[in-house]
Coordinates of N, CA and C in Angstrom, one line a residue:
Chain A
X1 N 22.7 12.6 5.1 CA 21.8 13.6 5.7 C 21.0 13.0 6.8
X2 N 21.0 13.7 8.0 CA 20.3 13.1 9.1 C 18.9 13.0 8.9
X3 N 18.3 12.0 9.5 CA 16.8 11.8 9.3 C 16.2 11.2 10.5
X4 N 14.9 11.3 10.6 CA 14.1 10.8 11.7 C 13.8 9.3 11.3
X5 N 14.0 8.4 12.3 CA 13.7 7.0 12.0 C 12.6 6.6 12.9
X6 N 11.8 5.6 12.5 CA 10.7 5.0 13.3 C 10.7 3.5 13.2
X7 N 10.4 2.9 14.3 CA 10.2 1.5 14.3 C 9.0 1.1 15.2
X8 N 8.3 0.0 14.9 CA 8.4 -0.7 13.6 C 7.8 0.0 12.5
X9 N 8.0 -0.5 11.2 CA 7.3 0.2 10.1 C 5.8 -0.2 10.1
X10 N 5.5 -1.4 10.6 CA 4.1 -1.9 10.6 C 3.9 -2.7 11.9
X11 N 2.8 -2.3 12.6 CA 2.5 -3.0 13.9 C 1.0 -3.5 13.8
X12 N 0.8 -4.8 14.0 CA -0.5 -5.3 14.1 C -0.8 -5.7 15.5
X13 N -1.9 -5.3 16.1 CA -2.2 -5.6 17.4 C -3.7 -5.8 17.6
X14 N -4.0 -6.5 18.7 CA -5.4 -6.8 19.0 C -6.0 -5.7 19.8
X15 N -7.2 -5.4 19.6 CA -7.9 -4.4 20.4 C -7.7 -4.6 21.9
X16 N -7.4 -3.6 22.7 CA -7.2 -3.7 24.1 C -5.7 -3.9 24.5
X17 N -4.9 -4.2 23.5 CA -3.5 -4.4 23.8 C -2.7 -3.0 23.9
X18 N -1.6 -3.0 24.5 CA -0.8 -1.9 24.6 C 0.3 -1.9 23.5
X19 N 0.5 -0.8 22.9 CA 1.6 -0.7 21.9 C 2.5 0.5 22.2
X20 N 3.8 0.3 21.8 CA 4.7 1.4 21.9 C 5.4 1.6 20.6
X21 N 5.2 2.8 20.1 CA 5.8 3.2 18.8 C 7.1 4.0 19.1
X22 N 8.2 3.7 18.4 CA 9.4 4.2 18.7 C 9.9 5.2 17.6
X23 N 10.7 6.2 18.0 CA 11.2 7.2 17.1 C 12.6 7.6 17.6
X24 N 13.5 7.8 16.6 CA 14.7 8.4 16.9 C 14.8 9.7 16.1
X25 N 14.6 10.9 16.8 CA 14.6 12.2 16.1 C 16.0 12.5 15.6
X26 N 16.1 13.5 14.9 CA 17.4 14.0 14.4 C 18.2 14.5 15.6
X27 N 19.5 14.2 15.7 CA 20.2 14.2 16.9 C 20.3 15.6 17.6
X28 N 20.4 16.7 16.9 CA 20.6 18.0 17.5 C 19.2 18.7 17.6
X29 N 18.1 18.0 17.3 CA 16.8 18.7 17.4 C 16.3 18.6 18.9
X30 N 15.5 19.6 19.2 CA 15.1 19.7 20.6 C 13.6 19.6 20.8
X31 N 12.9 19.6 19.7 CA 11.4 19.6 19.7 C 10.9 18.3 19.0
X32 N 10.0 17.7 19.6 CA 9.5 16.4 19.1 C 8.0 16.4 19.1
X33 N 7.5 15.6 18.1 CA 6.1 15.7 17.8 C 5.6 14.3 17.4
X34 N 4.3 14.0 17.6 CA 3.6 12.9 17.0 C 2.4 13.4 16.3
X35 N 2.2 12.8 15.1 CA 1.0 13.1 14.3 C 0.5 11.7 13.9
X36 N -0.8 11.7 13.5 CA -1.3 10.5 12.9 C -2.1 10.9 11.6
X37 N -2.2 9.9 10.8 CA -3.0 10.0 9.5 C -3.8 8.8 9.3
X38 N -5.1 8.9 9.5 CA -6.0 7.8 9.2 C -6.0 7.7 7.7
X39 N -6.1 6.4 7.2 CA -5.9 6.2 5.7 C -6.7 7.1 4.9
X40 N -6.0 7.8 4.0 CA -6.7 8.7 3.0 C -7.2 10.0 3.6
X41 N -6.8 10.3 4.8 CA -7.3 11.6 5.4 C -6.1 12.5 5.7
X42 N -6.4 13.6 6.3 CA -5.3 14.6 6.6 C -4.4 14.1 7.8
X43 N -3.3 14.8 7.9 CA -2.4 14.6 9.0 C -2.9 15.4 10.2
X44 N -3.0 14.7 11.3 CA -3.5 15.3 12.5 C -2.5 15.4 13.7
X45 N -2.4 16.5 14.3 CA -1.4 16.6 15.4 C -1.9 15.9 16.6
X46 N -1.0 15.2 17.3 CA -1.3 14.5 18.6 C -0.7 15.3 19.7
X47 N 0.6 15.5 19.7 CA 1.3 16.0 20.9 C 2.7 16.6 20.5
X48 N 3.1 17.6 21.2 CA 4.5 18.1 21.1 C 5.2 18.0 22.4
X49 N 6.5 17.9 22.3 CA 7.3 17.6 23.5 C 8.6 18.4 23.5
X50 N 8.9 19.1 24.6 CA 10.1 19.9 24.6 C 10.6 19.9 26.0
X51 N 11.9 19.8 26.2 CA 12.5 20.0 27.6 C 11.8 18.9 28.5
X52 N 11.6 17.8 28.0 CA 11.2 16.6 28.8 C 9.7 16.8 29.3
X53 N 9.0 17.6 28.6 CA 7.6 17.6 29.0 C 6.7 18.0 27.8
X54 N 5.4 17.6 27.9 CA 4.5 17.9 26.9 C 4.3 19.4 26.8
X55 N 4.4 20.0 25.6 CA 4.1 21.4 25.3 C 2.7 21.6 25.0
X56 N 2.1 20.7 24.1 CA 0.8 20.9 23.7 C 0.2 19.5 23.3
X57 N -1.0 19.3 23.5 CA -1.6 18.1 23.0 C -3.0 18.4 22.5
X58 N -3.4 17.5 21.6 CA -4.8 17.7 20.9 C -5.8 16.9 21.7
X59 N -7.0 17.1 21.3 CA -8.2 16.3 21.9 C -8.0 14.8 21.7
X60 N -7.4 14.5 20.6 CA -7.2 13.0 20.3 C -6.3 12.4 21.4
X61 N -5.4 13.1 21.9 CA -4.4 12.6 22.9 C -5.0 12.6 24.2
X62 N -5.8 11.5 24.5 CA -6.4 11.4 25.7 C -5.6 10.5 26.7
X63 N -6.2 10.1 27.8 CA -5.5 9.4 28.8 C -4.9 8.0 28.3
X64 N -5.3 7.5 27.2 CA -4.8 6.3 26.7 C -3.4 6.5 26.1
X65 N -3.1 7.7 25.8 CA -1.8 8.0 25.1 C -0.8 8.6 26.1
X66 N 0.5 8.2 25.9 CA 1.5 8.9 26.7 C 2.8 8.9 25.8
X67 N 3.6 9.9 26.1 CA 4.9 10.0 25.4 C 6.0 10.0 26.4
X68 N 7.2 9.6 25.9 CA 8.3 9.6 26.8 C 9.6 9.7 26.0
X69 N 10.6 10.3 26.7 CA 11.9 10.3 26.1 C 12.8 9.6 27.1
X70 N 12.9 8.3 26.9 CA 13.5 7.5 28.0 C 15.0 7.7 28.1
X71 N 15.7 8.1 27.0 CA 17.1 8.3 27.0 C 17.4 9.5 26.0
X72 N 18.6 9.7 25.7 CA 19.0 10.9 24.9 C 18.6 10.8 23.4
X73 N 18.1 9.6 23.0 CA 17.9 9.5 21.6 C 16.5 9.1 21.2
X74 N 15.8 8.3 22.0 CA 14.5 7.8 21.6 C 13.4 8.7 22.1
X75 N 12.3 8.6 21.4 CA 11.1 9.3 21.7 C 9.9 8.3 21.4
X76 N 9.2 8.0 22.4 CA 8.2 6.9 22.2 C 6.7 7.4 22.4
X77 N 5.8 6.8 21.8 CA 4.4 7.0 21.9 C 3.8 5.7 22.4
X78 N 3.1 5.7 23.5 CA 2.5 4.5 24.0 C 1.0 4.7 23.9
X79 N 0.3 3.7 23.5 CA -1.2 3.6 23.5 C -1.5 2.5 24.4
X80 N -2.2 2.8 25.5 CA -2.3 1.8 26.6 C -3.3 0.7 26.3
X81 N -4.4 1.0 25.7 CA -5.4 0.0 25.4 C -6.0 0.4 24.0
X82 N -5.5 -0.3 23.0 CA -5.8 0.2 21.6 C -7.3 -0.1 21.3
X83 N -7.8 0.8 20.4 CA -9.2 0.6 19.9 C -9.0 0.5 18.4
X84 N -10.1 0.0 17.8 CA -10.1 -0.1 16.3 C -9.8 1.2 15.6
X85 N -10.4 2.3 16.2 CA -10.2 3.6 15.6 C -8.8 4.2 15.7
X86 N -7.9 3.5 16.5 CA -6.5 3.9 16.6 C -5.7 3.5 15.3
X87 N -6.3 2.7 14.5 CA -5.6 2.2 13.3 C -5.3 3.4 12.4
X88 N -4.1 3.6 12.1 CA -3.6 4.8 11.4 C -2.1 4.7 11.1
X89 N -1.6 5.7 10.3 CA -0.2 5.8 10.2 C 0.2 6.9 11.3
X90 N 1.2 6.5 12.1 CA 1.7 7.4 13.1 C 3.1 8.0 12.7
X91 N 3.2 9.3 12.6 CA 4.4 9.9 12.2 C 5.0 10.6 13.4
X92 N 6.3 10.4 13.5 CA 7.1 11.2 14.5 C 7.8 12.3 13.7
X93 N 8.0 13.5 14.3 CA 8.7 14.6 13.7 C 9.6 15.2 14.7
X94 N 10.6 15.9 14.2 CA 11.4 16.7 15.1 C 11.8 18.0 14.4
X95 N 12.1 19.0 15.2 CA 12.6 20.3 14.7 C 13.7 20.9 15.6
X96 N 14.5 21.7 15.0 CA 15.6 22.3 15.8 C 15.0 23.3 16.8
X97 N 14.0 24.1 16.4 CA 13.4 25.1 17.2 C 11.9 24.9 17.1
X98 N 11.1 25.6 17.9 CA 9.7 25.4 18.0 C 9.0 25.9 16.7
X99 N 9.5 26.8 16.0 CA 8.9 27.3 14.8 C 9.7 27.0 13.5
X100 N 10.6 26.1 13.6 CA 11.4 25.7 12.4 C 10.6 24.6 11.7
X101 N 11.1 24.2 10.5 CA 10.5 23.1 9.8 C 10.6 21.8 10.6
X102 N 9.5 21.1 10.5 CA 9.5 19.8 11.2 C 9.9 18.7 10.2
X103 N 10.8 17.8 10.5 CA 11.2 16.7 9.7 C 10.5 15.5 10.2
X104 N 9.9 14.8 9.2 CA 9.1 13.6 9.6 C 9.8 12.3 9.3
X105 N 9.5 11.3 10.2 CA 10.0 10.0 10.0 C 9.1 9.3 8.9
X106 N 9.4 8.1 8.6 CA 8.7 7.4 7.5 C 7.3 6.8 8.0
X107 N 7.1 6.9 9.3 CA 5.8 6.5 9.8 C 5.8 5.0 10.3
X108 N 4.9 4.7 11.2 CA 4.5 3.4 11.6 C 3.1 3.2 11.3
X109 N 2.8 2.1 10.5 CA 1.4 1.8 10.3 C 0.9 0.9 11.4
X110 N -0.1 1.4 12.1 CA -0.7 0.6 13.2 C -2.0 0.1 12.8
X111 N -2.2 -1.2 12.8 CA -3.4 -1.9 12.5 C -4.0 -2.6 13.8
X112 N -5.1 -2.2 14.2 CA -5.8 -2.8 15.4 C -6.9 -3.7 14.9
X113 N -6.8 -4.9 15.3 CA -7.9 -5.9 14.8 C -8.8 -6.3 16.0
Chain Y
X1 N -9.3 30.0 15.9 CA -8.8 28.7 15.6 C -8.1 28.7 14.2
X2 N -7.2 27.8 14.0 CA -6.5 27.8 12.7 C -7.2 26.8 11.8
X3 N -7.1 27.2 10.5 CA -7.7 26.3 9.5 C -7.0 26.4 8.2
X4 N -6.8 25.3 7.5 CA -6.1 25.3 6.2 C -7.1 24.6 5.2
X5 N -7.4 25.2 4.1 CA -8.3 24.7 3.1 C -7.6 24.4 1.8
X6 N -7.6 23.2 1.4 CA -7.1 22.8 0.1 C -8.3 22.3 -0.7
X7 N -8.9 23.2 -1.5 CA -10.2 22.9 -2.1 C -10.1 21.8 -3.2
X8 N -8.9 21.7 -3.8 CA -8.7 20.7 -4.9 C -8.4 19.4 -4.3
X9 N -9.3 18.4 -4.4 CA -9.1 17.1 -3.9 C -8.1 16.4 -4.7
X10 N -8.3 16.4 -6.0 CA -7.4 15.7 -7.0 C -7.3 16.5 -8.3
X11 N -6.1 16.5 -8.8 CA -5.8 17.1 -10.1 C -5.0 16.1 -10.9
X12 N -5.4 16.0 -12.2 CA -4.7 15.2 -13.1 C -4.2 16.1 -14.3
X13 N -2.9 15.9 -14.6 CA -2.3 16.6 -15.7 C -1.5 15.7 -16.5
X14 N -1.2 16.2 -17.7 CA -0.2 15.4 -18.6 C 1.1 16.0 -18.4
X15 N 2.1 15.1 -18.4 CA 3.5 15.5 -18.2 C 3.8 16.8 -19.0
X16 N 4.6 17.7 -18.4 CA 5.1 18.9 -19.0 C 4.1 20.1 -18.8
X17 N 2.9 19.7 -18.4 CA 1.9 20.8 -18.1 C 2.3 21.5 -16.8
X18 N 2.0 22.8 -16.6 CA 2.1 23.5 -15.4 C 0.9 23.2 -14.5
X19 N 1.1 23.2 -13.2 CA -0.1 23.0 -12.4 C 0.1 23.8 -11.1
X20 N -1.0 24.4 -10.6 CA -1.0 25.1 -9.4 C -2.0 24.5 -8.4
X21 N -1.4 24.3 -7.2 CA -2.1 23.8 -6.1 C -2.5 24.9 -5.1
X22 N -3.8 25.0 -4.8 CA -4.2 26.1 -4.0 C -4.2 25.8 -2.5
X23 N -4.0 26.8 -1.7 CA -4.0 26.7 -0.3 C -4.5 28.0 0.3
X24 N -5.6 28.0 1.1 CA -6.1 29.1 1.8 C -6.1 28.8 3.3
X25 N -5.7 29.8 4.1 CA -5.6 29.5 5.5 C -6.3 30.6 6.3
X26 N -6.6 30.2 7.5 CA -7.3 31.2 8.5 C -6.5 31.1 9.8
X27 N -6.2 32.3 10.3 CA -5.6 32.4 11.6 C -5.8 33.8 12.2
X28 N -5.9 33.9 13.5 CA -6.0 35.2 14.1 C -4.7 35.8 14.4
X29 N -3.6 35.0 14.3 CA -2.3 35.5 14.7 C -1.7 36.4 13.6
X30 N -0.9 37.3 14.0 CA -0.2 38.1 13.0 C 1.1 37.5 12.6
X31 N 1.7 36.7 13.4 CA 2.9 36.0 13.1 C 2.7 34.5 13.0
X32 N 3.0 33.9 11.9 CA 2.7 32.5 11.6 C 3.7 32.0 10.5
X33 N 3.7 30.7 10.3 CA 4.5 30.1 9.3 C 3.6 29.2 8.4
X34 N 4.0 29.2 7.2 CA 3.2 28.3 6.2 C 4.2 27.3 5.6
X35 N 3.7 26.1 5.3 CA 4.6 25.0 4.9 C 3.9 24.3 3.7
X36 N 4.7 23.7 2.9 CA 4.2 22.7 2.0 C 5.0 21.4 2.2
X37 N 4.3 20.3 2.2 CA 4.9 19.0 2.3 C 4.4 18.1 1.2
X38 N 5.2 17.2 0.8 CA 4.9 16.2 -0.3 C 4.8 14.8 0.3
X39 N 3.7 14.1 0.0 CA 3.6 12.7 0.4 C 3.5 11.8 -0.8
X40 N 4.7 11.2 -1.2 CA 4.7 10.4 -2.4 C 4.0 9.0 -2.1
X41 N 3.7 8.2 -3.0 CA 3.0 6.9 -2.8 C 3.7 6.1 -1.7
X42 N 5.0 6.3 -1.5 CA 5.7 5.5 -0.4 C 5.2 5.9 1.0
X43 N 4.6 7.1 1.1 CA 4.0 7.4 2.4 C 4.7 8.4 3.3
X44 N 5.9 8.7 3.0 CA 6.6 9.6 3.9 C 6.2 11.0 3.6
X45 N 6.5 11.9 4.6 CA 6.2 13.3 4.4 C 7.5 14.1 4.2
X46 N 7.6 14.7 3.0 CA 8.8 15.4 2.7 C 8.6 16.9 2.7
X47 N 9.4 17.6 3.5 CA 9.3 19.0 3.6 C 9.8 19.7 2.3
X48 N 9.0 20.7 1.9 CA 9.3 21.4 0.6 C 9.7 22.8 0.9
X49 N 8.9 23.6 1.7 CA 9.1 25.0 1.9 C 8.5 25.5 3.2
X50 N 9.1 26.4 3.8 CA 8.6 27.2 5.0 C 8.7 28.6 4.7
X51 N 7.6 29.3 5.0 CA 7.5 30.8 4.7 C 6.9 31.5 5.9
X52 N 7.5 32.6 6.4 CA 6.9 33.3 7.5 C 6.0 34.4 7.1
X53 N 5.1 34.8 7.9 CA 4.1 35.7 7.5 C 4.5 37.1 7.2
X54 N 5.8 37.4 7.5 CA 6.3 38.7 7.2 C 7.0 38.8 5.8
X55 N 7.2 37.6 5.2 CA 7.9 37.6 4.0 C 7.0 37.2 2.9
X56 N 6.5 38.2 2.1 CA 5.6 37.9 1.0 C 6.3 37.7 -0.3
X57 N 7.6 37.7 -0.3 CA 8.3 37.5 -1.6 C 8.0 36.1 -2.1
X58 N 7.7 36.0 -3.4 CA 7.5 34.7 -4.0 C 8.9 34.0 -4.0
X59 N 8.8 32.7 -4.0 CA 10.0 31.9 -4.0 C 10.0 30.9 -5.1
X60 N 11.1 30.7 -5.7 CA 11.3 29.7 -6.8 C 12.4 28.8 -6.5
X61 N 12.2 27.5 -6.6 CA 13.2 26.5 -6.4 C 13.1 25.5 -7.6
X62 N 13.9 25.6 -8.6 CA 13.8 24.8 -9.7 C 12.5 24.9 -10.4
X63 N 11.8 23.8 -10.5 CA 10.5 23.8 -11.2 C 9.4 24.2 -10.2
X64 N 9.7 24.4 -8.9 CA 8.7 24.7 -7.9 C 8.7 26.2 -7.7
X65 N 7.5 26.8 -7.5 CA 7.4 28.2 -7.1 C 6.2 28.3 -6.2
X66 N 6.3 29.3 -5.3 CA 5.3 29.5 -4.3 C 4.9 31.0 -4.3
X67 N 3.6 31.2 -4.3 CA 3.0 32.6 -4.3 C 2.2 32.8 -3.0
X68 N 2.8 33.7 -2.1 CA 2.2 34.0 -0.8 C 1.5 35.3 -0.9
X69 N 0.2 35.3 -0.7 CA -0.5 36.6 -0.7 C -1.3 36.7 0.6
X70 N -0.8 37.6 1.4 CA -1.4 37.8 2.7 C -2.8 38.4 2.6
X71 N -3.0 39.2 1.6 CA -4.3 39.9 1.4 C -5.5 38.9 1.2
X72 N -5.1 37.8 0.6 CA -6.1 36.8 0.3 C -5.9 35.5 1.1
X73 N -5.0 35.6 2.1 CA -4.7 34.4 2.9 C -4.4 33.2 2.1
X74 N -3.6 33.3 1.1 CA -3.3 32.2 0.2 C -1.8 31.9 0.1
X75 N -1.5 30.7 -0.1 CA -0.1 30.3 -0.2 C -0.1 29.2 -1.3
X76 N -0.1 29.6 -2.6 CA -0.3 28.6 -3.6 C 1.0 28.1 -4.1
X77 N 1.0 26.9 -4.7 CA 2.2 26.2 -5.1 C 2.1 25.8 -6.5
X78 N 3.0 26.2 -7.3 CA 3.0 25.9 -8.8 C 4.2 25.0 -9.1
X79 N 3.9 23.9 -9.9 CA 4.9 23.1 -10.5 C 4.9 23.3 -11.9
X80 N 6.1 23.7 -12.4 CA 6.2 24.0 -13.9 C 6.8 22.8 -14.6
X81 N 6.2 22.5 -15.7 CA 6.7 21.4 -16.5 C 6.7 20.1 -15.7
X82 N 5.5 19.7 -15.2 CA 5.3 18.6 -14.3 C 5.9 17.3 -14.9
X83 N 6.3 16.5 -14.0 CA 6.9 15.2 -14.3 C 6.1 14.1 -13.6
X84 N 6.2 12.9 -14.1 CA 5.6 11.7 -13.4 C 6.0 11.6 -12.0
X85 N 7.2 11.9 -11.7 CA 7.7 11.8 -10.3 C 7.1 12.8 -9.4
X86 N 6.4 13.8 -9.9 CA 5.7 14.8 -9.1 C 4.4 14.2 -8.5
X87 N 4.0 13.1 -9.0 CA 2.7 12.5 -8.6 C 2.8 12.2 -7.1
X88 N 1.9 12.7 -6.3 CA 2.0 12.6 -4.9 C 0.7 13.4 -4.3
X89 N 0.6 13.3 -3.0 CA -0.4 14.1 -2.3 C 0.4 15.3 -1.7
X90 N 0.0 16.5 -1.9 CA 0.6 17.7 -1.4 C -0.2 18.3 -0.3
X91 N 0.4 18.5 0.8 CA -0.2 19.1 2.0 C 0.3 20.5 2.2
X92 N -0.6 21.4 2.5 CA -0.3 22.8 3.0 C -0.5 22.7 4.5
X93 N 0.3 23.5 5.2 CA 0.2 23.4 6.7 C 0.5 24.8 7.2
X94 N -0.1 25.1 8.4 CA 0.0 26.4 9.1 C 0.6 26.2 10.5
X95 N 1.4 27.0 10.9 CA 2.0 26.9 12.3 C 2.0 28.3 12.9
X96 N 1.5 28.4 14.1 CA 1.6 29.7 14.8 C 2.9 29.6 15.6
X97 N 3.4 30.8 15.9 CA 4.6 30.8 16.7 C 4.3 30.4 18.2
X98 N 5.3 29.9 18.8 CA 5.2 29.4 20.2 C 6.1 28.2 20.4
X99 N 6.2 27.8 21.6 CA 7.0 26.7 21.9 C 6.5 25.4 21.3
X100 N 7.3 24.7 20.6 CA 6.9 23.4 20.0 C 5.5 23.5 19.4
X101 N 5.3 24.5 18.5 CA 4.0 24.7 18.0 C 3.6 23.7 16.9
X102 N 2.4 23.2 17.0 CA 1.9 22.2 16.1 C 1.7 22.7 14.7
X103 N 1.7 21.8 13.7 CA 1.3 22.1 12.4 C -0.2 21.7 12.2
X104 N -0.9 22.6 11.6 CA -2.3 22.3 11.2 C -2.3 22.1 9.7
X105 N -2.7 20.9 9.3 CA -2.6 20.5 7.9 C -3.9 20.7 7.2
X106 N -3.8 21.0 5.9 CA -5.0 20.9 5.0 C -5.3 19.4 4.7
X107 N -6.3 19.2 3.9 CA -6.7 17.9 3.6 C -5.9 17.3 2.4
X108 N -5.1 18.1 1.8 CA -4.2 17.6 0.8 C -4.8 17.6 -0.6
X109 N -4.0 17.7 -1.6 CA -4.4 17.6 -3.0 C -3.6 16.5 -3.6
X110 N -4.3 15.6 -4.2 CA -3.6 14.4 -4.9 C -3.3 14.9 -6.3
X111 N -2.1 14.9 -6.7 CA -1.6 15.2 -8.0 C -1.2 14.0 -8.8
X112 N -1.9 13.8 -9.9 CA -1.5 12.6 -10.8 C -1.0 13.2 -12.1
X113 N 0.3 12.9 -12.4 CA 0.9 13.3 -13.6 C 1.1 12.1 -14.5
X114 N 0.5 12.1 -15.7 CA 0.6 11.0 -16.6 C 1.4 11.4 -17.9
X115 N 1.8 10.3 -18.5 CA 2.6 10.5 -19.8 C 1.7 11.0 -20.9

């Protein structure tokens, strides 16, 4: 069964460093998303991406964040200068259409020290 | 603005008991979708069900059933004869129609099933 994959599973970085989180969505899906979940809290939407551009972004997704689909398979989230409060689990998701179920990857746990 | 409320923070049941997880949502849209996701201790988010706002038929899948009531803006989830493997955090989510529309999640209900 096709699945969304994410690498790395855990990333530790120092405050102020740049990180890139990687995702490989399900191959025939066209819509891609990033969400984050601070430990013990709810899942929050960051950004959605379709047709090589951002469709929607939340208030959390400020200028420190960017997304890219550098090739036909990867979808990346970059945080330019990490802050302590960026520590969270980051989930990538993909869907076949904009209002279909979104399938989530296993997540990348980002720890900023 | 959209909002999803899961008032039950944590529920504990003994195996084989039935349990219902409540979900109440708010939206101004007439067309929307509702979802349930399961987050087991391993941390991944597992899709369980998607229901559109025009389909108020209840759905049953094995031990799982869902009750959608538009009149009360609720989409409740019942597990019949609960098992230890059902222990997880369950999230209800709302999506409005639109291109690459986001999911708005509730705060989740932690279900603990013990022997």
